PDB file of C-alpha atoms in Angstrom:
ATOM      1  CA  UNK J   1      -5.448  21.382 -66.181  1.00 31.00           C
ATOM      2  CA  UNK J   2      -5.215  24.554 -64.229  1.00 32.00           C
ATOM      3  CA  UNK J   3      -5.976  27.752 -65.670  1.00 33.00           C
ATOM      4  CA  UNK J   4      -2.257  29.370 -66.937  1.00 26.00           C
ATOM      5  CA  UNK J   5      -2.917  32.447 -64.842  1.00 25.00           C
ATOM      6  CA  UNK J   6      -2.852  30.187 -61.525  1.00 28.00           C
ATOM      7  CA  UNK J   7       0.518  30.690 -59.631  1.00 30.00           C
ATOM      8  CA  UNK J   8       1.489  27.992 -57.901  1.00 28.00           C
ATOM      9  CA  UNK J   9       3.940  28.237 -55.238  1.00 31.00           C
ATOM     10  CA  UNK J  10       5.612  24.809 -53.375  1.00 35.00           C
ATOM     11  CA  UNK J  11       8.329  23.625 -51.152  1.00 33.00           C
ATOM     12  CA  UNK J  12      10.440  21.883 -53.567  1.00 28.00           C
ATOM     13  CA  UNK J  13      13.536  20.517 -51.074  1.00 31.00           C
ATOM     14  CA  UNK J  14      14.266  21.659 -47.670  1.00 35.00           C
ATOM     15  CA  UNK J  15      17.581  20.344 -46.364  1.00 35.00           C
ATOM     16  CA  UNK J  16      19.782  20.921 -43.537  1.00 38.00           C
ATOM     17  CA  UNK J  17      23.666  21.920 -44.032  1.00 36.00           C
ATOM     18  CA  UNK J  18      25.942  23.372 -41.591  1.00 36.00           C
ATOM     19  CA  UNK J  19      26.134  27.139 -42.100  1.00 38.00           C
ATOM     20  CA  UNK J  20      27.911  29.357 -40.117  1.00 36.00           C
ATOM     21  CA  UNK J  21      29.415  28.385 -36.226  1.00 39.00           C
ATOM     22  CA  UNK J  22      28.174  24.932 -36.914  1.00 37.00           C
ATOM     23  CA  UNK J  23      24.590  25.943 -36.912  1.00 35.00           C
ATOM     24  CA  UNK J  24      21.979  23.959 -39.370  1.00 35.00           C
ATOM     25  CA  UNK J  25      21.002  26.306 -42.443  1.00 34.00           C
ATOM     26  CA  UNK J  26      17.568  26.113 -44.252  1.00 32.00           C
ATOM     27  CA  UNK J  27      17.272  26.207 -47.932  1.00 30.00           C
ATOM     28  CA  UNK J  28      13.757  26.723 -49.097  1.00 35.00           C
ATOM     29  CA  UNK J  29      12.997  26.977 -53.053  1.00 31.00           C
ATOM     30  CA  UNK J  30      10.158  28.236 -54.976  1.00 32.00           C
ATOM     31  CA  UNK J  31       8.179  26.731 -57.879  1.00 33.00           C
ATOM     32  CA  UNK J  32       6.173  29.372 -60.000  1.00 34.00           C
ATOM     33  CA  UNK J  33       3.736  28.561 -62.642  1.00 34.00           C
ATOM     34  CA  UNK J  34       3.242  31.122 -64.966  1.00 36.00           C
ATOM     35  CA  UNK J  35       4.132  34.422 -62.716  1.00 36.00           C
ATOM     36  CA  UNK J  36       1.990  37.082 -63.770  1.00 39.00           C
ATOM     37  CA  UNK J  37       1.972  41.185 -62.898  1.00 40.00           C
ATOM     38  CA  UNK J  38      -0.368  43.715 -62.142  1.00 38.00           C
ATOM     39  CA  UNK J  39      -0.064  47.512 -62.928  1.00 39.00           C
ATOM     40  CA  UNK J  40      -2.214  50.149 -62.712  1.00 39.00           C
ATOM     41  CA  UNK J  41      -0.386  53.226 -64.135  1.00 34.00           C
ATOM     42  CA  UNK J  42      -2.998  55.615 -62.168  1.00 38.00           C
ATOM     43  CA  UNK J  43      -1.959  54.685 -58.829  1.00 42.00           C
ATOM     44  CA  UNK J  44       1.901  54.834 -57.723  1.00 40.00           C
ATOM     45  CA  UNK J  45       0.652  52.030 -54.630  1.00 40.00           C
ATOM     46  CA  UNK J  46      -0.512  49.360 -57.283  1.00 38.00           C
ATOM     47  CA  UNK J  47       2.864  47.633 -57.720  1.00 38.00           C
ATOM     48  CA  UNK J  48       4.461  45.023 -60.797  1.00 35.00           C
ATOM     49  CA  UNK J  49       4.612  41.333 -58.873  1.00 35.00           C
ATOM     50  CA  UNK J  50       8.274  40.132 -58.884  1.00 39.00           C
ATOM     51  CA  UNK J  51       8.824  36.203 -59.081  1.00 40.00           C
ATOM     52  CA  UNK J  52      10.509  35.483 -55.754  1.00 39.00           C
ATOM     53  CA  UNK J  53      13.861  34.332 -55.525  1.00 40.00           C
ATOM     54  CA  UNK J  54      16.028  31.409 -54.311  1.00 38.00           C
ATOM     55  CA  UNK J  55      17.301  31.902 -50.837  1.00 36.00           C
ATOM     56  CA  UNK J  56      20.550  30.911 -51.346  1.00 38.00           C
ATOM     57  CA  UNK J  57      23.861  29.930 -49.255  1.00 38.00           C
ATOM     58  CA  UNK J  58      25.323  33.056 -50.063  1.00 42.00           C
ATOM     59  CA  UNK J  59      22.691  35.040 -47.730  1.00 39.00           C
ATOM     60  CA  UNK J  60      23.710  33.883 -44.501  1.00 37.00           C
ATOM     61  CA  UNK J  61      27.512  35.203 -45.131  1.00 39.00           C
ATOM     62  CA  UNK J  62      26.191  38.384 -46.300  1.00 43.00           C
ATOM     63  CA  UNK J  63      27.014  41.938 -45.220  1.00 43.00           C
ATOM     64  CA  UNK J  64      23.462  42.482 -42.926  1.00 46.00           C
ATOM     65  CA  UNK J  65      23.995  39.115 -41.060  1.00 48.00           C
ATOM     66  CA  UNK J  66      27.627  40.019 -40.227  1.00 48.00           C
ATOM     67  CA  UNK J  67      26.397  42.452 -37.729  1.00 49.00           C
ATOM     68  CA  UNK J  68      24.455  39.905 -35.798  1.00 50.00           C
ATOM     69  CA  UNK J  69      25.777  37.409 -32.969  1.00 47.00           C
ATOM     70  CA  UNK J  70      27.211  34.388 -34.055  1.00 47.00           C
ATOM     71  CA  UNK J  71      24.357  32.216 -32.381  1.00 47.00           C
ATOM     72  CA  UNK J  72      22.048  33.688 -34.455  1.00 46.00           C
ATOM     73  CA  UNK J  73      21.268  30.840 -36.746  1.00 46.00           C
ATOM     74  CA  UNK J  74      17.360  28.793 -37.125  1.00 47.00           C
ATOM     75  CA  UNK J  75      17.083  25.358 -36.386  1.00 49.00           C
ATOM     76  CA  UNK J  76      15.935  22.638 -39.045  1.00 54.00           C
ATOM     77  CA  UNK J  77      12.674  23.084 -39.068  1.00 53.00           C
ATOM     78  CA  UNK J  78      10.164  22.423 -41.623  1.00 57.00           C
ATOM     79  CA  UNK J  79       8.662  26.037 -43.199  1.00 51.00           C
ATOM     80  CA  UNK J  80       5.746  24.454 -45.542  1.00 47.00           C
ATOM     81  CA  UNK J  81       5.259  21.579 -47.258  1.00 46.00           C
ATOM     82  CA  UNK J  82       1.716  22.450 -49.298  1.00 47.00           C
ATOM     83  CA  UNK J  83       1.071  23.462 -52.690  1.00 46.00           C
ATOM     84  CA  UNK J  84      -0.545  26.826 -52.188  1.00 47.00           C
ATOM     85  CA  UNK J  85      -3.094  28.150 -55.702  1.00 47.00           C
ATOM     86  CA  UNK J  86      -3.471  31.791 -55.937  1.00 46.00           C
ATOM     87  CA  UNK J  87      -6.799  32.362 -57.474  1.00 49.00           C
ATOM     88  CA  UNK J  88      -6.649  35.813 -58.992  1.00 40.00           C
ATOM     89  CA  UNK J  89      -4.724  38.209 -56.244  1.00 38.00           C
ATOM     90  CA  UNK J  90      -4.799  35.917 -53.058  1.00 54.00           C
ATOM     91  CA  UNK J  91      -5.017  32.502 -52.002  1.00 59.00           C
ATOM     92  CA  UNK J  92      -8.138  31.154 -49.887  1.00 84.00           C
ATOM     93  CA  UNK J  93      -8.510  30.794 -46.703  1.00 87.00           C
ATOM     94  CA  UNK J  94      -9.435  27.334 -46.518  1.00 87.00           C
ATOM     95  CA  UNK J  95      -5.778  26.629 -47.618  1.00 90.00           C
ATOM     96  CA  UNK J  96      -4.183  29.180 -45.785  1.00 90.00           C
ATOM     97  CA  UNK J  97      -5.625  27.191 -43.004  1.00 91.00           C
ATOM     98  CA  UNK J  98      -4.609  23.762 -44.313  1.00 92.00           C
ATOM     99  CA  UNK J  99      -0.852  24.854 -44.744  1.00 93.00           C
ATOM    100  CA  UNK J 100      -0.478  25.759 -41.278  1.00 94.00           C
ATOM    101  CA  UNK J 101      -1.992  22.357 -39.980  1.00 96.00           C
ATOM    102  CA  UNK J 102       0.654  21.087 -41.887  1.00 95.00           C
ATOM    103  CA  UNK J 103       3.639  23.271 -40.766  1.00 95.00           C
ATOM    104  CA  UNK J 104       2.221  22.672 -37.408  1.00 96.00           C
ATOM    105  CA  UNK J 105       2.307  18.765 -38.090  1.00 96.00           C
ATOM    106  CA  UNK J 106       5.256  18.657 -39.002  1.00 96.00           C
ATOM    107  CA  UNK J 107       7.383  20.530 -36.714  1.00 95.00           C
ATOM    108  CA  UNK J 108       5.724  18.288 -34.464  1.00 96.00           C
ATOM    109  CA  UNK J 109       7.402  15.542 -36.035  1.00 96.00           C
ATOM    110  CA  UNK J 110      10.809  17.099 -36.130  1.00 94.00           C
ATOM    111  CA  UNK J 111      10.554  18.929 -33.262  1.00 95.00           C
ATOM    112  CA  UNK J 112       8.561  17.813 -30.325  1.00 96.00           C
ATOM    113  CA  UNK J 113       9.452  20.128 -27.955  1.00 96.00           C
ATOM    114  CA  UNK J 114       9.585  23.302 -30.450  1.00 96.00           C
ATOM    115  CA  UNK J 115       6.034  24.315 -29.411  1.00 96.00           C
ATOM    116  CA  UNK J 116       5.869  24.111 -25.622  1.00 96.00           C
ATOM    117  CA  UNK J 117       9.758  25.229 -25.173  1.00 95.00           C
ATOM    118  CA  UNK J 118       8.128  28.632 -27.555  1.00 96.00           C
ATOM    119  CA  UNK J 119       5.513  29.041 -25.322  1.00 96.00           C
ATOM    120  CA  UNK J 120       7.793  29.318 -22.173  1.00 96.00           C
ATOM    121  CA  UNK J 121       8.747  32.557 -23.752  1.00 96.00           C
ATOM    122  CA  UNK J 122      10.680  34.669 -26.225  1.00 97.00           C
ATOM    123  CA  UNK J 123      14.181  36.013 -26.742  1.00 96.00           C
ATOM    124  CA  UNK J 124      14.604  37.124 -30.064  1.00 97.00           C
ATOM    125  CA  UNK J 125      18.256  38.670 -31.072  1.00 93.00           C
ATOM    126  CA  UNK J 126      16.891  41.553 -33.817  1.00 98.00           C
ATOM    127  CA  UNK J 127      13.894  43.958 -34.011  1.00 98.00           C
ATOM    128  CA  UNK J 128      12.877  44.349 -37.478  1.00 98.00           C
ATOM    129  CA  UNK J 129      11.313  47.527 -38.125  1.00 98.00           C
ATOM    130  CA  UNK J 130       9.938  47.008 -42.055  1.00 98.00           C
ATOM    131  CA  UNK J 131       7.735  47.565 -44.588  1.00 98.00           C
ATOM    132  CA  UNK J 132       4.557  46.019 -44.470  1.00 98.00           C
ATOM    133  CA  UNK J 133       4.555  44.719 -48.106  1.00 98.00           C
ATOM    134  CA  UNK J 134       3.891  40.910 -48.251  1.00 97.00           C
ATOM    135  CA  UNK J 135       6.625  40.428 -50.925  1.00 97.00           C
ATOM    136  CA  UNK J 136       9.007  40.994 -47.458  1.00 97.00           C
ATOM    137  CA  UNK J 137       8.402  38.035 -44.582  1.00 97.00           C
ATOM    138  CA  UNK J 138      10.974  38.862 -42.375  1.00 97.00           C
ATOM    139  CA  UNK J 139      11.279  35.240 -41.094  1.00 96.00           C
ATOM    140  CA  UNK J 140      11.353  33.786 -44.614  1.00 96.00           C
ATOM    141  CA  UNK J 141      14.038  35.980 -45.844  1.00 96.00           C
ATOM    142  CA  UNK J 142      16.194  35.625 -43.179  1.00 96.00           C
ATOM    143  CA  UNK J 143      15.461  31.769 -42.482  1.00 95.00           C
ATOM    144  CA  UNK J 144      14.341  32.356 -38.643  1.00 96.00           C
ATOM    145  CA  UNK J 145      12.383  30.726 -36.525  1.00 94.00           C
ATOM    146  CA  UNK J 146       9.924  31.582 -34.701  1.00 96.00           C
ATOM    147  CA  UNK J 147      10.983  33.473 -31.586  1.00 96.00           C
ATOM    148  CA  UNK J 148      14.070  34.826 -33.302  1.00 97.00           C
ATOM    149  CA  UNK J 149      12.748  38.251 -34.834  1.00 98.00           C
ATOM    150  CA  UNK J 150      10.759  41.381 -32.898  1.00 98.00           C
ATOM    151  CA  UNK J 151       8.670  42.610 -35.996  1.00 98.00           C
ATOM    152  CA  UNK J 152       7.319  46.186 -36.705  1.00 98.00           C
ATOM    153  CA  UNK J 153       5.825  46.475 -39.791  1.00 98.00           C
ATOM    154  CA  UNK J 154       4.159  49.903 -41.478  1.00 98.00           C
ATOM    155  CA  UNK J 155       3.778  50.969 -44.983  1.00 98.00           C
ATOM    156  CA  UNK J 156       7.312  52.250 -46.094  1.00 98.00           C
ATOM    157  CA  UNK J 157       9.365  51.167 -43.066  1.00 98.00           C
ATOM    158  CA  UNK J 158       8.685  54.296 -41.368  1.00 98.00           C
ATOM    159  CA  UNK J 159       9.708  55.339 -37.389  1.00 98.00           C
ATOM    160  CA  UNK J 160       8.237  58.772 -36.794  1.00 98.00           C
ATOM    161  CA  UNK J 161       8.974  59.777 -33.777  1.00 98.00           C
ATOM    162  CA  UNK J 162       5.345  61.032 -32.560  1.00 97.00           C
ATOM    163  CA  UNK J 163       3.922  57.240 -33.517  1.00 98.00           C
ATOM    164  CA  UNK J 164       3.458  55.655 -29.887  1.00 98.00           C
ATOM    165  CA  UNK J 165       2.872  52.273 -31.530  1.00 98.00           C
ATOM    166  CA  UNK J 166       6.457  52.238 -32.911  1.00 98.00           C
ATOM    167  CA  UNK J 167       8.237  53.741 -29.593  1.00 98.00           C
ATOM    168  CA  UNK J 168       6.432  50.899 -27.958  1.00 98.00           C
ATOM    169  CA  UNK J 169       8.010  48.362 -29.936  1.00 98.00           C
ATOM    170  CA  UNK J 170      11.384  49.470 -29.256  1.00 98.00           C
ATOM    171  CA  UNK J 171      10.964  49.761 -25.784  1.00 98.00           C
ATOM    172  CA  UNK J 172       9.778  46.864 -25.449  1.00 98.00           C
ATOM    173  CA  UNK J 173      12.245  44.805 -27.625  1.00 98.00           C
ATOM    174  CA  UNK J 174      14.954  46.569 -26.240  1.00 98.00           C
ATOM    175  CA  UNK J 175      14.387  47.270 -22.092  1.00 98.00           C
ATOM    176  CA  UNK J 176      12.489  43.858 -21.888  1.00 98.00           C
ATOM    177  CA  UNK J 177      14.062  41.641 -24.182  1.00 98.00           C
ATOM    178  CA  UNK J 178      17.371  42.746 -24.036  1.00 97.00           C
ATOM    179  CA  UNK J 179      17.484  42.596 -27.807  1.00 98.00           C
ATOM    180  CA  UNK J 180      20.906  44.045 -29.294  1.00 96.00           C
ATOM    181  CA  UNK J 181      20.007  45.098 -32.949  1.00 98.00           C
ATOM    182  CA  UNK J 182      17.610  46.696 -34.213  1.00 98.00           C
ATOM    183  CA  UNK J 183      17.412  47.167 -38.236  1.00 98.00           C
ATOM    184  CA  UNK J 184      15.615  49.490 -40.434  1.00 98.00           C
ATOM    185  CA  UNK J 185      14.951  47.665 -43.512  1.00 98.00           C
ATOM    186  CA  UNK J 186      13.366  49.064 -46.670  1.00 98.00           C
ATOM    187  CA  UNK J 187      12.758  46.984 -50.158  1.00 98.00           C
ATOM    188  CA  UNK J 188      13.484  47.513 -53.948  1.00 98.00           C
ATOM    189  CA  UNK J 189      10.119  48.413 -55.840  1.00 97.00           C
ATOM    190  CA  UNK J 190       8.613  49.993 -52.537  1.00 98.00           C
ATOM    191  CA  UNK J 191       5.086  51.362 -53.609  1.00 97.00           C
ATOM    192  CA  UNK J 192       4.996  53.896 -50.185  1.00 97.00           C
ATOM    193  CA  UNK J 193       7.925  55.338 -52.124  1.00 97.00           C
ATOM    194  CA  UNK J 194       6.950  55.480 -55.617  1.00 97.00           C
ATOM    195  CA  UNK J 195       3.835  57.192 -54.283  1.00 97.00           C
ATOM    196  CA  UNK J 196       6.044  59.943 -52.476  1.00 97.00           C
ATOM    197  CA  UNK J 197       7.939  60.829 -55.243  1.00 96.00           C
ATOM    198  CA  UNK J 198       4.644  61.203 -57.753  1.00 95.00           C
ATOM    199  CA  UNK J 199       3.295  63.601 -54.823  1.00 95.00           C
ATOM    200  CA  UNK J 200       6.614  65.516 -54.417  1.00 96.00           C
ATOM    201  CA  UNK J 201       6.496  66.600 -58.110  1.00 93.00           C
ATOM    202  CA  UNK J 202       3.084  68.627 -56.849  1.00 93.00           C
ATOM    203  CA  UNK J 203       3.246  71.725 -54.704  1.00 91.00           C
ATOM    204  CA  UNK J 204       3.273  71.337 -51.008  1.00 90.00           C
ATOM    205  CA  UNK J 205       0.095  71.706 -49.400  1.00 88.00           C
ATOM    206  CA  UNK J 206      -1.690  71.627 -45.951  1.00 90.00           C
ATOM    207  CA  UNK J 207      -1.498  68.094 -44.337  1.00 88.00           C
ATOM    208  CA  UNK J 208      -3.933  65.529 -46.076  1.00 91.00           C
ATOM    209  CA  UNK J 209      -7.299  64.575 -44.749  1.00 93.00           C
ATOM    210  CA  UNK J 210      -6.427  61.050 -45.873  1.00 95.00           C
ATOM    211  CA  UNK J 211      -4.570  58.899 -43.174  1.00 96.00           C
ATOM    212  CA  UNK J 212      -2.224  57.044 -45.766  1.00 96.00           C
ATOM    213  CA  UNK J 213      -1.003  60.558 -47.193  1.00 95.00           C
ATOM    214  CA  UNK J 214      -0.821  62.074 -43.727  1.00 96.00           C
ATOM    215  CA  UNK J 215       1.817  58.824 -42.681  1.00 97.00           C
ATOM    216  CA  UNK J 216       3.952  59.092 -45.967  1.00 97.00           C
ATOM    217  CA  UNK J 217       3.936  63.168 -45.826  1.00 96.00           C
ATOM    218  CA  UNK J 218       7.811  63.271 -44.274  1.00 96.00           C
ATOM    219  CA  UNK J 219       8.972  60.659 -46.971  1.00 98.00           C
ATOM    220  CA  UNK J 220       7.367  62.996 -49.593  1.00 97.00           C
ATOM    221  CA  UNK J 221       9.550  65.714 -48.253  1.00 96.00           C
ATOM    222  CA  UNK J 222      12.460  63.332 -48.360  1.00 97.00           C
ATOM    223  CA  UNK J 223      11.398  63.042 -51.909  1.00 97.00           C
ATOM    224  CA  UNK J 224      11.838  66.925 -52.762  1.00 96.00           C
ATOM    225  CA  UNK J 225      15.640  66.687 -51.389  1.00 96.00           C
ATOM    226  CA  UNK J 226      17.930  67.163 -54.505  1.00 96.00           C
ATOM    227  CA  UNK J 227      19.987  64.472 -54.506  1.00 95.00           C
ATOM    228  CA  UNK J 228      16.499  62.520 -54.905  1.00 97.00           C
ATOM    229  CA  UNK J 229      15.133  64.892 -57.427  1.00 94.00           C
ATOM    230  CA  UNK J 230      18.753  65.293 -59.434  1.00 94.00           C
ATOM    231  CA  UNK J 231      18.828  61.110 -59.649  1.00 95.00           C
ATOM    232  CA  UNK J 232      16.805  59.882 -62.947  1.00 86.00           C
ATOM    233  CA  UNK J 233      14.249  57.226 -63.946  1.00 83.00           C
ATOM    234  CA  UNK J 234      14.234  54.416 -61.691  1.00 87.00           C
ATOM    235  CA  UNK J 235      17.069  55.497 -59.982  1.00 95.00           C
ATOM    236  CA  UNK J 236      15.146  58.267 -58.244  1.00 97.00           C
ATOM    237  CA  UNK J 237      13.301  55.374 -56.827  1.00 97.00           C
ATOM    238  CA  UNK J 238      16.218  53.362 -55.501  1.00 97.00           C
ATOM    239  CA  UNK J 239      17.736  56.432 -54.153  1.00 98.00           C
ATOM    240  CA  UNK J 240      14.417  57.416 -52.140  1.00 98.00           C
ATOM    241  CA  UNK J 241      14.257  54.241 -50.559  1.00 98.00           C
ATOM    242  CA  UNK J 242      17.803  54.371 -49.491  1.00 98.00           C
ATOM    243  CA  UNK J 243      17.505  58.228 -48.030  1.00 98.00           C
ATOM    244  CA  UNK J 244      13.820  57.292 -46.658  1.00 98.00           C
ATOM    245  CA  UNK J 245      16.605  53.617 -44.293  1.00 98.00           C
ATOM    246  CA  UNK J 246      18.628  56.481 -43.349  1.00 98.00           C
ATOM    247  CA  UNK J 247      16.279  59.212 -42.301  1.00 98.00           C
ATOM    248  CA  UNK J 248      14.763  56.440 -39.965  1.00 98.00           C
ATOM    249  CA  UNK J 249      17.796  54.875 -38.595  1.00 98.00           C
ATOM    250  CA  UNK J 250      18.353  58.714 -37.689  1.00 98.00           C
ATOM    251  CA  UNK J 251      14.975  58.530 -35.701  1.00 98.00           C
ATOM    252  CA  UNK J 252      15.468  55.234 -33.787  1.00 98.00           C
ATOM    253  CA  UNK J 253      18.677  56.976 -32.894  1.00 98.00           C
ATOM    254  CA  UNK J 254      16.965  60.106 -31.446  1.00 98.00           C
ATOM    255  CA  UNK J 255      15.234  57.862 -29.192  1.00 98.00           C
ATOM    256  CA  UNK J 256      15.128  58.087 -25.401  1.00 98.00           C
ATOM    257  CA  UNK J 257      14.855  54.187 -25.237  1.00 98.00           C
ATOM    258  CA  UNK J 258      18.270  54.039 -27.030  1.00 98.00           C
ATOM    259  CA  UNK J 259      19.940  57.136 -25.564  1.00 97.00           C
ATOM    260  CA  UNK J 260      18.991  55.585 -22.141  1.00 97.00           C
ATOM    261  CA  UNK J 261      20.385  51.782 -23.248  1.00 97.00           C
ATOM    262  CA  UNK J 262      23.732  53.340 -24.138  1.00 97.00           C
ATOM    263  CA  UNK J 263      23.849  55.428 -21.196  1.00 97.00           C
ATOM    264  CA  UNK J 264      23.248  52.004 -19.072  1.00 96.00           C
ATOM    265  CA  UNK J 265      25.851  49.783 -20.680  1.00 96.00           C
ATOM    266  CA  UNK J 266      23.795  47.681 -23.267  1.00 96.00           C
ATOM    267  CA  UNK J 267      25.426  47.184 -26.247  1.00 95.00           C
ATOM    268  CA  UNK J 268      22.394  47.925 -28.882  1.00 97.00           C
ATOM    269  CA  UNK J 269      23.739  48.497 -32.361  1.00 98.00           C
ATOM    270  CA  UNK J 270      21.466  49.832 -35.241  1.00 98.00           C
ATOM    271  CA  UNK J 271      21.813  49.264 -38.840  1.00 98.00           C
ATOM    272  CA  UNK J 272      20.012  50.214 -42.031  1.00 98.00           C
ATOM    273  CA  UNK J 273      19.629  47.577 -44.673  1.00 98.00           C
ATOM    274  CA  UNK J 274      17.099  46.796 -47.782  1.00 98.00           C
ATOM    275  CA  UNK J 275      15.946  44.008 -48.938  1.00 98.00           C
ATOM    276  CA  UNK J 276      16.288  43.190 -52.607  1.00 98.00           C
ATOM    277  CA  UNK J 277      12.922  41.651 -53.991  1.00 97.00           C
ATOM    278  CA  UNK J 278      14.418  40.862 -57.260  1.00 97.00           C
ATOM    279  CA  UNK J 279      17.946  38.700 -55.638  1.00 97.00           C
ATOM    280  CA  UNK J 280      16.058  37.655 -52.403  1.00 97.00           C
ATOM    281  CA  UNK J 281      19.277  39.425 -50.095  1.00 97.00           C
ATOM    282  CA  UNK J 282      19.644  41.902 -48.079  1.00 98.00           C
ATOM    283  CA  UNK J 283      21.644  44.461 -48.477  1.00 97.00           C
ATOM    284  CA  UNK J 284      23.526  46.447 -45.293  1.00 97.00           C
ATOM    285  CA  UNK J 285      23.976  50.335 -45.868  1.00 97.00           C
ATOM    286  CA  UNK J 286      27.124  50.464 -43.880  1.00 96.00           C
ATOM    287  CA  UNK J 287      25.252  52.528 -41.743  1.00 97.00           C
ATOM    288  CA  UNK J 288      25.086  51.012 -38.258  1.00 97.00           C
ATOM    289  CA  UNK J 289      25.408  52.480 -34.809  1.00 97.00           C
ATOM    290  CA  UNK J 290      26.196  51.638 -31.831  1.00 97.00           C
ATOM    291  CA  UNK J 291      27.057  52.930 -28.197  1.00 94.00           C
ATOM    292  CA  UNK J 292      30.609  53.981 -29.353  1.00 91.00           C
ATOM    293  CA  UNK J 293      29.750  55.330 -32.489  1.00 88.00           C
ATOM    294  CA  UNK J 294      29.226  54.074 -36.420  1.00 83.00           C
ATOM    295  CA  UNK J 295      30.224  50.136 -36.255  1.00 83.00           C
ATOM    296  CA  UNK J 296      32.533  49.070 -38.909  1.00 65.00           C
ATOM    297  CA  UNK J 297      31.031  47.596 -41.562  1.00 69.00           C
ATOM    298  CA  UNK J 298      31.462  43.625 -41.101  1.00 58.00           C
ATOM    299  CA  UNK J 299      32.397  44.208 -37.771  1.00 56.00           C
ATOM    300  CA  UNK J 300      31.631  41.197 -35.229  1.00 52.00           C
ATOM    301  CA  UNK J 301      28.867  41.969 -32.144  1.00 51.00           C
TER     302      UNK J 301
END
């Protein structure tokens, strides 16, 4: 029998259905044995695990994915088919391995062509621009396939505007591959946040020797704002993480690369969502932008 504290995480059905402009939908569920959290009340970064949820039918009509193009839809591919044993805090290599023999396998056998036809290049329709946290797979949530989503991930979803690594992105997704949204997404139960807002309740001091506190030192200022300090309990936290989607989509706005693909015709919208661990959707601020202006909330592109 395997030991209780052994989570167990499986494929249970993947099926096709016809979702949205006639465009095949997966629906992936998840099997947990005996979920189990950590905590360490000393250190705001050690988060509680959350059981993850059902990606349901209802997340492909939601808010977020009403800003993107209609054709913006995966194909029925198998995601992974292995059970996977977490032994303590991460599962092993060896089966890490294994699962993506199998994936491999059997998109092969679904999908003959998916592999080479990749290889011949990419055109993906969004840049995500998220948290690094591995509770947040930006393919898995939104049911993609590979090729569909530009990823840049940090801790706290952050887009300073002296970080060179996350101008490049954007330039790249946007002047190369002609991608036409780009979204800021933060989470629920972000630990980059819960840190900042432990560190804003100290006394501002001269910029940390420590790289992680030097990165998170303009969310901890976001932190200090009032209508962060004046919101209480938990809500502090959920208010934080929806200041820190704003204060970023603000940033990717200030940015040449988008000030010059407005100024050339492209039609690049950006939004501001966050992802909800606990419900598995995402959430859209109502924040977007495009070349002419906020975008409607629900408004086709």
């Amino acid at each position: 029998m395997q030991n209780l504290l052994t989570r167990q995480i499986r494929i249970m059905r993947i099926r096709p259905n016809v979702g949205t402009a006639g465009h095949p939908r997966l629906y992936v569920y998840y099997h947990h044995q005996a979920p189990r959290s950590r905590s360490n009340t000393n250190d705001s970064l050690q988060e509680h695990e959350q059981p993850s949820s059902q990606i349901n039918q209802n997340a492909a009509e939601s808010s977020a994915a009403s800003h993107l193009p209609s054709n913006f839809a995966p194909p029925n591919l198998p995601i992974y088919k292995n059970n996977s044993n977490y032994n303590g805090n991460k599962m092993s290599l060896q089966r890490m391995f294994s699962a993506n023999a199998q994936w491999a396998e059997d998109v092969n056998k679904e999908r003959p062509d998916f592999f080479k036809a990749t290889a011949e290049g990419q055109s993906p329709k969004l840049l995500w621009i998220g948290c690094a946290d591995s509770r947040v797979p930006e393919s898995i949530v939104m049911a993609a396939k590979p090729g569909d989503i530009f990823v840049h991930r940090n801790i706290a979803n952050q887009f300073q505007l002296n970080d060179d690594s996350a101008l490049s992105v954007l330039a790249y997704a946007v002047e190369f591959l002609h991608v036409e949204n780009v979204a800021v997404v933060g989470h629920t139960h972000c630990g980059g946040a819960a840190a900042c807002l432990d560190n804003a309740k100290k006394p501002k001091g001269p910029p940390s020797e420590v790289p992680l506190w030097r990165w998170l030192d303009s969310m901890t200022d976001l932190a200090r704002q009032p209508k962060v300090v004046g919101a209480q309990g938990d809500h502090a936290l959920a208010v934080l993480i929806e200041e820190n989607v704003k204060a970023q989509v603000a940033n990717v706005l200030k940015t040449e690369t988008i000030q010059e693909a407005w100024r050339a015709g492209k039609k690049v919208v950006v939004h501001g969502w966050i992802y909800d661990i606990e419900k598995g959707q995402i959430r859209d601020l109502g924040i977007s932008v495009g070349p002419c202006g906020q975008v409607a909330r629900g408004a086709k592109m």
